[in-house]
Coordinates of C-alpha atoms in Angstrom, one line a residue:
M205 CA 0.0 0.0 0.0
T206 CA 1.4 3.4 -0.9
T207 CA 0.7 6.7 0.6
R208 CA 0.9 10.0 -1.3
P209 CA 3.2 12.7 0.3
G210 CA 1.3 14.9 2.7
T211 CA -1.4 12.3 3.3
L212 CA -2.0 10.1 6.3
R213 CA -2.9 6.4 6.3
S214 CA -5.7 5.9 8.8
P215 CA -5.4 3.5 11.8
R216 CA -8.3 1.5 10.4
R217 CA -6.1 0.7 7.4
A218 CA -3.0 0.4 9.6
L219 CA -4.8 -2.1 11.8
R220 CA -6.0 -4.1 8.9
D221 CA -2.6 -4.1 7.2
G222 CA -0.3 -4.6 10.2
I223 CA -1.9 -6.0 13.3
G224 CA -4.8 -8.2 12.4
H225 CA -8.6 -8.2 12.5
H226 CA -9.8 -5.0 14.0
L227 CA -12.6 -6.7 16.0
V228 CA -9.9 -8.2 18.3
T229 CA -7.7 -5.1 18.4
R230 CA -8.6 -3.0 21.4
R231 CA -7.1 0.1 23.0
P232 CA -6.0 -0.5 26.5
P233 CA -8.9 0.1 29.0
D234 CA -6.6 2.0 31.3
T235 CA -5.6 4.6 28.8
P236 CA -4.9 7.8 30.8
P237 CA -7.3 10.7 30.2
G238 CA -4.7 13.2 29.0
S239 CA -5.8 16.5 27.4
A240 CA -6.5 17.8 23.9
D241 CA -2.9 19.1 23.9
D242 CA -1.7 15.5 24.1
I243 CA -3.2 14.9 20.6
P244 CA -0.5 16.0 18.1
D245 CA -1.2 18.2 15.1
A246 CA -1.4 16.1 11.9
P247 CA -1.7 16.5 8.1
R248 CA -5.3 17.0 7.1
M249 CA -6.7 13.7 5.7
D250 CA -7.5 14.0 2.0
H251 CA -10.2 11.3 2.3
V252 CA -12.0 10.2 5.5
R253 CA -14.6 7.5 6.2
V254 CA -16.7 8.8 9.1
A255 CA -19.5 7.1 10.9
I256 CA -21.8 9.7 12.6
V257 CA -23.8 8.4 15.5
T258 CA -26.4 11.0 16.4
E259 CA -29.0 11.3 19.2
S260 CA -31.3 13.2 16.8
F261 CA -31.9 13.2 13.1
L262 CA -34.6 13.9 10.6
P263 CA -37.5 14.3 10.7
A264 CA -36.8 15.9 14.1
L265 CA -35.6 19.5 13.7
N266 CA -33.2 20.9 16.3
G267 CA -29.7 22.1 16.7
V268 CA -28.2 18.6 16.7
T269 CA -30.0 17.6 13.5
T270 CA -29.1 20.8 11.8
S271 CA -25.4 20.4 12.6
V272 CA -25.3 16.8 11.5
C273 CA -27.0 17.6 8.2
K274 CA -24.7 20.5 7.4
V275 CA -21.6 18.3 8.3
L276 CA -22.9 15.6 6.0
E277 CA -23.5 18.0 3.1
C278 CA -20.0 19.5 3.4
L279 CA -18.4 16.1 3.8
R280 CA -20.0 15.1 0.5
E281 CA -18.8 18.3 -1.2
Q282 CA -15.3 17.7 0.1
G283 CA -15.2 14.1 -1.3
H284 CA -15.4 12.1 2.0
E285 CA -17.5 9.1 2.8
A286 CA -20.0 8.9 5.7
L287 CA -22.6 6.7 7.3
V288 CA -25.3 7.9 9.7
I289 CA -26.6 5.9 12.7
A290 CA -29.7 7.5 14.2
P291 CA -32.9 6.9 16.0
G292 CA -35.7 5.6 13.8
T293 CA -39.3 6.6 13.6
S294 CA -42.2 4.2 14.1
P295 CA -43.7 2.5 11.0
W296 CA -46.9 4.6 11.5
S297 CA -45.1 7.9 11.8
P298 CA -46.4 10.4 9.3
V299 CA -42.8 11.4 8.4
M300 CA -40.1 8.7 8.3
T301 CA -36.4 9.0 8.9
P302 CA -34.8 9.1 5.4
E303 CA -32.8 6.1 4.2
H304 CA -30.2 8.4 2.7
Y305 CA -29.0 12.0 3.3
A306 CA -26.6 13.9 1.1
G307 CA -26.0 10.6 -0.8
F308 CA -24.9 8.8 2.4
P309 CA -26.8 5.8 3.9
V310 CA -28.7 6.3 7.1
H311 CA -29.0 3.3 9.4
T312 CA -31.8 3.6 12.0
V313 CA -32.1 1.8 15.3
T314 CA -35.2 1.2 17.5
S315 CA -36.3 4.3 19.4
L316 CA -38.8 5.3 22.1
P317 CA -40.5 8.6 22.4
V318 CA -39.5 10.6 25.5
R319 CA -41.2 14.1 25.9
K320 CA -41.7 14.3 22.1
F321 CA -38.0 13.3 21.4
R322 CA -37.0 10.0 19.8
V323 CA -34.4 8.3 22.0
G324 CA -32.4 5.6 20.2
L325 CA -32.0 2.4 22.1
P326 CA -28.4 1.2 22.5
S327 CA -27.5 -2.3 21.4
Y328 CA -24.7 -4.5 20.1
E329 CA -26.1 -3.7 16.6
L330 CA -23.7 -0.7 16.5
E331 CA -20.6 -2.9 16.6
T332 CA -21.9 -4.8 13.6
V333 CA -22.8 -1.7 11.6
L334 CA -19.4 -0.1 12.3
H335 CA -17.6 -3.4 11.5
R336 CA -19.2 -3.5 8.1
F337 CA -18.6 0.2 7.3
R338 CA -15.0 0.2 8.6
P339 CA -14.8 3.9 9.3
D340 CA -11.6 5.8 10.0
V341 CA -13.3 7.8 12.8
V342 CA -16.6 7.7 14.7
H343 CA -18.2 11.1 15.2
V344 CA -20.8 11.1 18.0
A345 CA -23.2 14.0 18.1
S346 CA -24.4 15.1 21.5
P347 CA -24.0 11.7 23.1
F348 CA -26.3 10.8 26.0
V349 CA -28.0 7.4 25.3
L350 CA -27.4 6.0 21.7
G351 CA -24.2 8.0 21.5
V352 CA -22.8 6.3 24.6
R353 CA -23.2 2.9 22.8
G354 CA -21.5 4.4 19.8
L355 CA -18.4 5.5 21.9
V356 CA -18.2 2.2 23.6
A357 CA -18.4 0.3 20.3
A358 CA -15.7 2.5 18.8
R359 CA -13.5 1.9 21.7
A360 CA -14.0 -1.8 21.6
L361 CA -13.2 -1.9 17.9
G362 CA -10.2 0.3 18.2
I363 CA -11.7 3.1 16.1
P364 CA -10.8 6.7 17.0
S365 CA -13.7 8.8 18.2
V366 CA -14.7 12.5 18.4
A367 CA -17.7 13.5 20.6
I368 CA -19.6 16.7 20.0
Y369 CA -20.8 18.4 23.2
Q370 CA -23.9 20.3 22.2
T371 CA -26.6 20.2 24.9
D372 CA -26.4 21.5 28.4
M373 CA -28.3 18.5 29.8
P374 CA -27.4 19.2 33.5
S375 CA -29.1 22.6 33.3
Y376 CA -32.2 21.1 31.6
I377 CA -32.4 18.4 34.2
R378 CA -31.9 20.8 37.1
Q379 CA -34.8 22.9 35.7
H380 CA -37.2 19.9 35.5
A381 CA -36.2 18.0 38.6
G382 CA -37.8 20.3 41.3
P383 CA -36.2 20.2 44.8
A384 CA -33.8 17.5 43.7
G385 CA -32.5 19.7 40.8
D386 CA -29.0 20.3 42.1
L387 CA -28.5 16.7 43.1
T388 CA -29.6 15.4 39.7
A389 CA -27.6 18.0 37.9
R390 CA -24.4 16.8 39.7
A391 CA -25.3 13.2 38.9
T392 CA -25.8 14.2 35.2
W393 CA -22.3 15.8 35.1
R394 CA -20.8 12.6 36.5
W395 CA -22.6 10.7 33.7
I396 CA -21.4 13.2 31.1
R397 CA -17.8 12.8 32.3
R398 CA -18.1 9.0 32.1
I399 CA -19.5 9.4 28.5
H400 CA -16.8 11.7 27.3
E401 CA -13.9 9.8 28.9
Q402 CA -14.7 7.2 26.2
A403 CA -13.9 9.7 23.4
D404 CA -10.5 10.4 22.0
L405 CA -11.5 14.1 21.7
T406 CA -14.5 16.1 22.8
L407 CA -15.4 19.3 20.9
A408 CA -17.1 22.1 22.7
P409 CA -19.0 24.8 20.8
S410 CA -18.1 27.9 22.9
T411 CA -15.6 29.1 25.5
S412 CA -18.4 28.9 28.1
A413 CA -19.0 25.2 27.3
L414 CA -15.3 24.6 27.3
T415 CA -15.0 26.1 30.7
D416 CA -17.9 24.0 32.0
L417 CA -16.4 20.8 30.7
A418 CA -13.0 21.5 32.2
A419 CA -14.6 22.5 35.5
H420 CA -16.2 19.0 35.6
H421 CA -13.0 17.2 34.7
V422 CA -14.0 16.1 31.2
P423 CA -10.7 15.2 29.5
R424 CA -9.3 16.0 26.0
V425 CA -11.5 19.0 25.1
A426 CA -11.0 21.4 22.3
L427 CA -13.1 24.2 20.7
W428 CA -15.1 23.7 17.6
G429 CA -17.9 26.2 16.8
R430 CA -20.8 25.9 14.4
G431 CA -21.2 27.1 10.8
V432 CA -24.0 29.2 9.4
D433 CA -25.6 29.2 5.9
S434 CA -24.7 32.8 5.0
D435 CA -26.4 32.4 1.6
L436 CA -29.7 31.3 2.9
F437 CA -29.7 33.8 5.7
H438 CA -28.8 37.1 4.0
P439 CA -29.6 40.8 4.4
D440 CA -30.6 41.0 0.8
H441 CA -33.7 38.9 1.6
R442 CA -35.2 41.9 3.3
H443 CA -35.9 43.2 -0.3
D444 CA -37.7 39.9 -1.2
P445 CA -41.4 40.7 -2.0
A446 CA -42.6 37.9 0.2
A447 CA -40.5 39.0 3.2
D448 CA -41.6 42.6 2.6
A449 CA -45.2 41.5 2.6
L450 CA -44.7 39.5 5.8
H451 CA -43.2 42.5 7.5
A452 CA -46.0 44.7 6.4
T453 CA -48.5 42.2 7.8
L454 CA -46.7 42.0 11.1
A455 CA -46.1 45.7 11.5
P456 CA -49.0 47.5 9.7
R457 CA -48.4 50.8 11.6
G458 CA -44.6 50.7 11.3
E459 CA -43.9 48.8 14.5
T460 CA -40.4 47.5 15.2
V461 CA -40.6 43.7 14.8
L462 CA -38.9 41.9 17.7
G463 CA -38.4 38.3 16.6
Y464 CA -37.5 35.0 18.3
V465 CA -36.7 31.7 16.5
G466 CA -36.5 28.4 18.4
R467 CA -38.2 25.7 20.3
L468 CA -41.1 26.9 22.5
A469 CA -40.1 25.0 25.6
P470 CA -39.4 25.8 29.3
E471 CA -35.7 25.5 28.9
K472 CA -35.7 28.5 26.5
E473 CA -36.9 30.7 29.4
L474 CA -39.4 32.5 27.1
H475 CA -41.3 33.9 30.0
R476 CA -38.7 36.8 29.8
L477 CA -40.5 38.0 26.7
T478 CA -43.3 39.4 29.0
E479 CA -40.9 42.3 29.6
L480 CA -41.4 43.3 26.0
A481 CA -45.1 42.7 25.7
S482 CA -46.0 46.3 26.7
L483 CA -43.1 48.0 24.9
P484 CA -44.7 50.7 22.8
G485 CA -44.2 50.6 19.0
T486 CA -43.2 47.0 18.8
R487 CA -44.6 43.7 17.6
L488 CA -43.4 40.5 19.2
V489 CA -43.1 37.5 16.8
L490 CA -42.2 33.9 17.6
V491 CA -41.2 31.3 15.1
G492 CA -41.2 27.6 16.3
E493 CA -43.2 25.0 18.0
G494 CA -43.1 23.2 21.4
P495 CA -44.9 22.2 24.5
S496 CA -45.0 25.8 25.9
R497 CA -46.9 27.3 23.0
E498 CA -50.3 27.5 24.7
V499 CA -48.8 28.9 27.9
L500 CA -46.9 31.6 25.9
Q501 CA -50.0 32.5 23.9
A502 CA -51.8 33.2 27.2
Q503 CA -48.8 35.2 28.5
L504 CA -48.3 37.1 25.3
P505 CA -51.8 37.7 23.8
E506 CA -50.5 40.4 21.4
A507 CA -47.7 38.3 20.1
V508 CA -47.8 36.6 16.7
F509 CA -46.9 32.9 16.5
L510 CA -45.8 31.9 13.1
G511 CA -45.2 28.2 13.9
R512 CA -42.5 26.0 12.6
R513 CA -40.6 27.3 9.5
E514 CA -37.8 25.8 7.5
G515 CA -35.5 26.7 4.6
A516 CA -36.6 29.7 2.6
D517 CA -39.7 30.3 4.7
L518 CA -37.4 30.6 7.8
A519 CA -35.1 32.9 6.0
R520 CA -38.0 35.1 5.0
A521 CA -39.1 35.2 8.7
Y522 CA -35.7 36.5 9.7
A523 CA -35.9 39.0 6.9
A524 CA -39.2 40.3 8.3
F525 CA -37.7 41.0 11.7
D526 CA -36.0 44.3 12.8
V527 CA -34.4 42.9 16.0
F528 CA -33.6 39.4 17.1
V529 CA -34.2 38.5 20.7
H530 CA -33.1 35.4 22.6
T531 CA -33.9 34.6 26.2
G532 CA -32.3 31.3 27.2
T533 CA -29.3 31.1 29.5
R534 CA -28.5 27.4 28.9
E535 CA -27.3 27.6 25.3
T536 CA -23.9 26.0 24.7
F537 CA -23.7 27.9 21.4
G538 CA -26.8 29.6 20.0
Q539 CA -27.2 28.7 16.3
T540 CA -30.3 31.0 15.8
L541 CA -28.2 33.9 16.9
Q542 CA -25.7 33.2 14.1
E543 CA -28.5 32.9 11.6
A544 CA -30.0 36.3 12.8
S545 CA -26.6 37.9 12.4
A546 CA -26.2 36.4 9.0
A547 CA -29.5 38.0 8.1
G548 CA -28.2 41.4 9.1
L549 CA -30.1 41.7 12.4
P550 CA -28.9 43.2 15.7
V551 CA -29.1 40.5 18.3
V552 CA -30.1 40.8 22.0
A553 CA -29.4 37.8 24.3
P554 CA -28.4 36.9 27.9
A555 CA -24.8 37.6 29.0
R556 CA -24.4 33.9 29.7
G557 CA -23.4 30.8 27.8
G558 CA -22.8 30.6 24.1
P559 CA -24.1 34.1 23.2
V560 CA -21.1 35.7 25.0
D561 CA -18.9 34.4 22.2
L562 CA -21.3 35.5 19.4
I563 CA -22.3 39.0 20.4
E564 CA -20.1 42.0 21.0
P565 CA -22.1 44.6 22.9
G566 CA -22.5 47.9 21.1
V567 CA -20.9 46.4 18.0
T568 CA -23.2 43.5 16.8
G569 CA -26.0 43.7 19.4
A570 CA -26.5 43.7 23.2
L571 CA -26.1 41.4 26.1
F572 CA -28.4 41.7 29.1
D573 CA -28.1 40.4 32.7
P574 CA -30.7 37.6 33.0
D575 CA -30.7 38.0 36.8
V576 CA -32.0 41.6 36.6
R577 CA -35.7 42.0 36.0
G578 CA -36.2 44.5 33.2
A579 CA -32.7 44.2 31.8
L580 CA -34.0 42.6 28.6
R581 CA -36.4 45.5 28.0
E582 CA -33.6 48.1 28.7
A583 CA -31.3 46.3 26.2
V584 CA -34.0 46.3 23.5
L585 CA -35.3 49.9 24.0
P586 CA -32.5 51.7 22.1
L587 CA -33.2 49.6 19.0
V588 CA -37.0 50.4 19.0
G589 CA -38.4 53.1 16.8
A590 CA -38.9 54.3 13.2
G591 CA -36.7 57.3 13.5
A592 CA -33.5 57.8 11.5
Q593 CA -31.3 57.3 14.6
E594 CA -32.9 54.0 15.6
Q595 CA -32.9 52.7 12.0
E596 CA -29.2 53.6 11.6
L597 CA -28.3 51.8 14.9
R598 CA -30.1 48.7 13.8
R599 CA -28.4 48.8 10.4
R600 CA -24.9 49.4 11.8
L601 CA -25.2 46.6 14.4
G602 CA -26.7 44.2 11.9
A603 CA -24.0 44.9 9.3
A604 CA -21.2 44.3 11.8
G605 CA -22.8 41.0 12.8
R606 CA -23.1 40.0 9.2
R607 CA -19.3 40.6 8.7
R608 CA -18.5 38.5 11.7
V609 CA -20.5 35.4 10.6
E610 CA -19.2 35.5 7.0
E611 CA -16.0 33.9 8.5
R612 CA -18.0 31.0 9.9
S613 CA -19.4 29.2 6.8
W614 CA -20.2 25.5 7.2
P615 CA -17.5 24.5 4.7
A616 CA -14.9 26.3 6.7
L617 CA -16.1 24.7 10.0
V618 CA -16.2 21.2 8.5
D619 CA -12.7 21.7 7.2
Q620 CA -11.7 22.4 10.8
L621 CA -13.7 19.3 11.9
V622 CA -11.8 17.1 9.4
G623 CA -8.6 18.6 11.0
H624 CA -9.8 17.3 14.4
Y625 CA -10.6 13.9 12.8
S626 CA -7.0 13.9 11.4
R627 CA -5.5 14.6 14.9
V628 CA -7.2 11.6 16.6
V629 CA -6.5 9.3 13.6
H630 CA -2.9 10.4 13.6
K631 CA -2.6 9.7 17.4
A632 CA -4.2 6.3 17.0
A633 CA -2.0 5.4 14.1
F634 CA 1.1 6.1 16.2
S635 CA -0.3 4.4 19.3
V636 CA -0.6 1.1 17.5
A637 CA 2.7 1.4 15.5

């Protein structure tokens, strides 16, 4: 077997060529945790076979699904190979999980519904699927149940693995666990540490998430953000006749449209929007669905609920907004904030979690203190109005936000991801040499 200069032979191939059958080749169980700095830099792999094990996939729409889909699309464009392992839907579901995505096969496993989410059931089936596909690396998206099995299977088969930390599950559990919230959150962090100890590298989406993981002794962590589709979400769409018509419908008297996009659920802390309900000269608009919709409609009787939107319809909704408002303090990143910035909108969000990396106060938007009642209203107030000064401020902040996100295209972020793949493959190749 020959290797072109500047390329790297994967450990999968090294194991097959030099050591023997990879089902009986295991990494030592007492491998020390180490750190991300222990993983050496490596030449970027020209061609990678990656198995993506994800806790969520189509038809479910959320941050995990979106990221996985964008990664797959870019891997295809860059000439790599992939396989998806994801929870399946029931045979009587109105929308089934696709058998292929971006030209790559999708293998589904049995799942159970939990609070409207499909949770894939772990089984030894994953070893069989991985054995047949023979990936260079296993990418596990937001591991918690199915992803745990994916990491264990990868470790048993001697396949390098990269885990993507995306959901602040301890905070969600603390919120829903009542008096036992702190206790269950600590137990959840212990579980997360055990999960990610199985991975060769864990990628965190923001400096806040990186700090949380380090504080809870999760080993081998590095930073990897999220990309944004800066063509789909673009300031020029404000001139689209459909977006213009939607804006006119939402703001018939020239109101400033304050928009939110995301899941309508308790963990998004949308009760904060009541601070904006009585703000003169504004119209509050929410895009998304979720279990909190009826409660929010009662709390915000003057707000407009546009429901779930995707693709071009979602882009037109952003284009119809004047200001983007986010309320949740548990975001490890904040993908909708990036989309809003790409659309040329000023963004207002809590000074906590992922938004801290994405918003520069006074330059691309505003950050408010979520612990101070009325802080959201005060942050939004300077952006409200039809006067030249308010319009110029919105334009200036939105333009600056747009310039920032142009550097975060999905192809660029996936190129970084392949670099992370290369690092763990490179380390595994030398560890078995």
